[in-house]
């Protein structure tokens, strides 16, 4: 018998899913925010973020084996956070990812608690949560190499009543974000 011939056939690699947790706007909120966000997006510079992509990332997970999806859902199931309102009140240009963002200069305690609970639940399930401090932001424009006008802006309020697990799928047109599950913020 030839050595190694009795090994089972190689299994195909497990499917990876690019995932993140986010505040995901309802259709009503998206319609309300639309005119305000579009007014902040610079014309003729960079690639404006499409309305169907607007979200606030809470925790980016990256490529995750499909078999780990249940553990991610368990981490979200254990979160106990209250509804809150976050106020986006400044515009920043982030040079390294080349994005223009609407940012919240102050975080509501309930938002910080939500992010902390998610990170703790993920760490308990052997995920590697983000170590940098959380910064609430909404990306307005991508691929913006040169800085645009930044600084304080008229406040834009987002009432959060739930959070979502979202999958990012890349295709010819760019990324498509698809919510897989939502959890209520009901304390």
Tab-separated table of C-alpha atoms in Angstrom:
chain	number	residue	atom	x	y	z
A	1	UNK	CA	0.000	0.000	0.000
A	2	UNK	CA	1.334	3.412	-0.931
A	3	UNK	CA	1.721	5.725	2.061
A	4	UNK	CA	-0.997	8.364	2.194
A	5	UNK	CA	-3.366	6.562	-0.165
A	6	UNK	CA	-5.796	5.704	2.596
A	7	UNK	CA	-6.449	9.360	3.444
A	8	UNK	CA	-9.975	10.623	2.883
A	9	UNK	CA	-10.432	12.949	-0.075
A	10	UNK	CA	-9.660	16.593	0.679
A	11	UNK	CA	-12.668	18.634	1.715
A	12	UNK	CA	-13.392	21.847	-0.160
A	13	UNK	CA	-12.452	24.930	1.869
A	14	UNK	CA	-15.163	26.229	4.161
A	15	UNK	CA	-17.080	29.226	2.848
A	16	UNK	CA	-15.971	32.527	4.406
A	17	UNK	CA	-18.475	35.327	4.976
A	18	UNK	CA	-17.352	38.945	5.400
A	19	UNK	CA	-19.361	40.167	8.398
A	20	UNK	CA	-19.861	43.143	10.674
A	21	UNK	CA	-22.313	44.377	13.301
A	22	UNK	CA	-23.962	47.717	12.567
A	23	UNK	CA	-26.704	50.142	13.284
A	24	UNK	CA	-28.842	49.613	10.215
A	25	UNK	CA	-31.384	52.317	9.344
A	26	UNK	CA	-35.024	51.496	8.793
A	27	UNK	CA	-36.456	52.509	5.423
A	28	UNK	CA	-38.178	55.424	7.180
A	29	UNK	CA	-34.935	56.645	8.757
A	30	UNK	CA	-33.054	56.169	5.475
A	31	UNK	CA	-35.647	58.366	3.701
A	32	UNK	CA	-35.416	61.014	6.440
A	33	UNK	CA	-31.599	61.042	6.392
A	34	UNK	CA	-31.357	60.975	2.594
A	35	UNK	CA	-31.519	64.674	1.720
A	36	UNK	CA	-29.230	65.636	4.607
A	37	UNK	CA	-26.581	63.028	3.772
A	38	UNK	CA	-26.660	63.713	0.028
A	39	UNK	CA	-26.130	67.439	0.742
A	40	UNK	CA	-22.917	66.578	2.628
A	41	UNK	CA	-21.485	64.372	-0.126
A	42	UNK	CA	-19.068	66.387	-2.308
A	43	UNK	CA	-20.063	66.515	-5.958
A	44	UNK	CA	-17.544	65.238	-8.494
A	45	UNK	CA	-15.085	63.986	-5.893
A	46	UNK	CA	-14.661	60.408	-4.759
A	47	UNK	CA	-17.424	57.820	-4.843
A	48	UNK	CA	-20.533	58.763	-2.798
A	49	UNK	CA	-21.781	56.009	-0.518
A	50	UNK	CA	-25.085	54.691	-1.880
A	51	UNK	CA	-28.161	55.064	0.369
A	52	UNK	CA	-28.582	51.275	0.541
A	53	UNK	CA	-25.106	51.115	2.120
A	54	UNK	CA	-25.607	53.705	4.882
A	55	UNK	CA	-24.895	52.201	8.290
A	56	UNK	CA	-22.844	52.727	11.435
A	57	UNK	CA	-20.346	49.914	11.978
A	58	UNK	CA	-20.313	48.704	15.576
A	59	UNK	CA	-17.768	45.892	15.172
A	60	UNK	CA	-16.078	44.623	12.010
A	61	UNK	CA	-15.465	40.873	11.999
A	62	UNK	CA	-13.981	40.393	8.526
A	63	UNK	CA	-13.930	36.984	6.795
A	64	UNK	CA	-15.519	34.411	9.110
A	65	UNK	CA	-15.963	30.663	8.446
A	66	UNK	CA	-19.638	29.863	8.043
A	67	UNK	CA	-19.386	27.314	10.870
A	68	UNK	CA	-18.696	30.213	13.300
A	69	UNK	CA	-21.924	32.057	12.460
A	70	UNK	CA	-23.808	30.455	15.391
A	71	UNK	CA	-21.170	31.723	17.843
A	72	UNK	CA	-21.528	35.244	16.438
A	73	UNK	CA	-25.293	35.089	16.882
A	74	UNK	CA	-24.808	33.858	20.469
A	75	UNK	CA	-22.613	36.886	21.201
A	76	UNK	CA	-25.353	39.183	19.904
A	77	UNK	CA	-28.065	37.300	21.816
A	78	UNK	CA	-26.387	38.130	25.130
A	79	UNK	CA	-26.271	41.899	24.523
A	80	UNK	CA	-28.532	43.953	26.773
A	81	UNK	CA	-28.587	47.593	25.711
A	82	UNK	CA	-31.119	50.397	25.778
A	83	UNK	CA	-32.362	52.313	22.730
A	84	UNK	CA	-30.461	55.564	22.223
A	85	UNK	CA	-29.987	58.540	19.959
A	86	UNK	CA	-26.592	59.302	18.479
A	87	UNK	CA	-25.879	62.771	17.109
A	88	UNK	CA	-23.508	63.102	14.171
A	89	UNK	CA	-22.151	66.626	14.350
A	90	UNK	CA	-18.848	66.849	12.451
A	91	UNK	CA	-17.285	65.895	9.143
A	92	UNK	CA	-13.830	64.293	8.992
A	93	UNK	CA	-11.585	63.166	6.145
A	94	UNK	CA	-9.725	59.967	6.982
A	95	UNK	CA	-6.632	59.965	4.812
A	96	UNK	CA	-5.630	56.314	5.088
A	97	UNK	CA	-8.896	54.721	3.958
A	98	UNK	CA	-9.611	57.829	1.803
A	99	UNK	CA	-13.112	58.391	3.151
A	100	UNK	CA	-15.202	61.386	4.145
A	101	UNK	CA	-17.231	60.600	7.276
A	102	UNK	CA	-19.957	62.106	9.358
A	103	UNK	CA	-18.860	61.540	12.967
A	104	UNK	CA	-20.369	61.736	16.428
A	105	UNK	CA	-18.036	63.748	18.649
A	106	UNK	CA	-19.795	62.438	21.776
A	107	UNK	CA	-20.986	58.872	22.325
A	108	UNK	CA	-24.189	58.145	24.229
A	109	UNK	CA	-23.423	55.770	27.133
A	110	UNK	CA	-25.908	53.217	25.741
A	111	UNK	CA	-24.009	53.108	22.423
A	112	UNK	CA	-20.688	52.612	24.198
A	113	UNK	CA	-22.295	49.849	26.317
A	114	UNK	CA	-23.638	48.140	23.178
A	115	UNK	CA	-20.194	48.083	21.551
A	116	UNK	CA	-18.527	46.909	24.789
A	117	UNK	CA	-21.064	44.089	25.231
A	118	UNK	CA	-20.623	42.955	21.624
A	119	UNK	CA	-16.843	42.959	21.928
A	120	UNK	CA	-16.956	41.043	25.234
A	121	UNK	CA	-19.347	38.443	23.814
A	122	UNK	CA	-17.187	37.963	20.731
A	123	UNK	CA	-13.996	37.659	22.805
A	124	UNK	CA	-15.675	34.981	24.973
A	125	UNK	CA	-16.253	33.012	21.772
A	126	UNK	CA	-12.633	33.312	20.622
A	127	UNK	CA	-13.070	36.137	18.133
A	128	UNK	CA	-10.529	38.948	18.027
A	129	UNK	CA	-12.515	42.158	18.632
A	130	UNK	CA	-11.258	45.580	17.628
A	131	UNK	CA	-8.820	47.085	20.129
A	132	UNK	CA	-9.013	50.680	19.013
A	133	UNK	CA	-11.557	52.918	20.734
A	134	UNK	CA	-14.947	52.892	19.040
A	135	UNK	CA	-15.713	55.909	16.810
A	136	UNK	CA	-19.295	56.269	15.612
A	137	UNK	CA	-19.225	57.340	11.976
A	138	UNK	CA	-21.256	57.208	8.795
A	139	UNK	CA	-19.218	57.032	5.587
A	140	UNK	CA	-20.326	59.685	3.107
A	141	UNK	CA	-17.796	59.229	0.292
A	142	UNK	CA	-15.110	56.661	-0.543
A	143	UNK	CA	-11.935	56.979	-2.632
A	144	UNK	CA	-11.550	60.629	-1.709
A	145	UNK	CA	-7.793	61.212	-1.927
A	146	UNK	CA	-7.737	64.934	-1.201
A	147	UNK	CA	-9.257	66.417	1.948
A	148	UNK	CA	-12.538	68.279	1.676
A	149	UNK	CA	-14.044	70.828	4.046
A	150	UNK	CA	-14.135	69.280	7.508
A	151	UNK	CA	-15.277	70.398	10.937
A	152	UNK	CA	-18.552	70.872	12.775
A	153	UNK	CA	-21.789	70.548	10.842
A	154	UNK	CA	-25.487	70.801	11.512
A	155	UNK	CA	-26.322	67.877	13.838
A	156	UNK	CA	-27.943	64.816	12.323
A	157	UNK	CA	-29.724	62.543	14.837
A	158	UNK	CA	-30.114	58.777	14.486
A	159	UNK	CA	-32.476	56.972	16.850
A	160	UNK	CA	-31.258	53.418	17.306
A	161	UNK	CA	-33.779	50.789	18.320
A	162	UNK	CA	-31.919	47.703	17.115
A	163	UNK	CA	-28.629	46.487	15.668
A	164	UNK	CA	-27.841	44.062	12.858
A	165	UNK	CA	-25.388	41.435	11.705
A	166	UNK	CA	-24.535	42.393	8.131
A	167	UNK	CA	-22.768	40.546	5.334
A	168	UNK	CA	-20.630	42.400	2.813
A	169	UNK	CA	-20.574	40.831	-0.641
A	170	UNK	CA	-18.291	42.301	-3.283
A	171	UNK	CA	-19.441	42.314	-6.901
A	172	UNK	CA	-18.709	44.328	-10.065
A	173	UNK	CA	-20.535	47.406	-8.734
A	174	UNK	CA	-18.686	47.320	-5.405
A	175	UNK	CA	-19.876	46.121	-2.030
A	176	UNK	CA	-23.435	45.067	-1.357
A	177	UNK	CA	-24.484	44.966	2.292
A	178	UNK	CA	-27.158	42.532	3.372
A	179	UNK	CA	-28.501	42.318	6.946
A	180	UNK	CA	-28.647	38.692	8.113
A	181	UNK	CA	-30.294	39.214	11.522
A	182	UNK	CA	-31.364	42.009	13.867
A	183	UNK	CA	-31.601	42.296	17.637
A	184	UNK	CA	-33.767	44.810	19.504
A	185	UNK	CA	-32.308	47.343	21.887
A	186	UNK	CA	-34.719	46.801	24.742
A	187	UNK	CA	-32.447	46.584	27.778
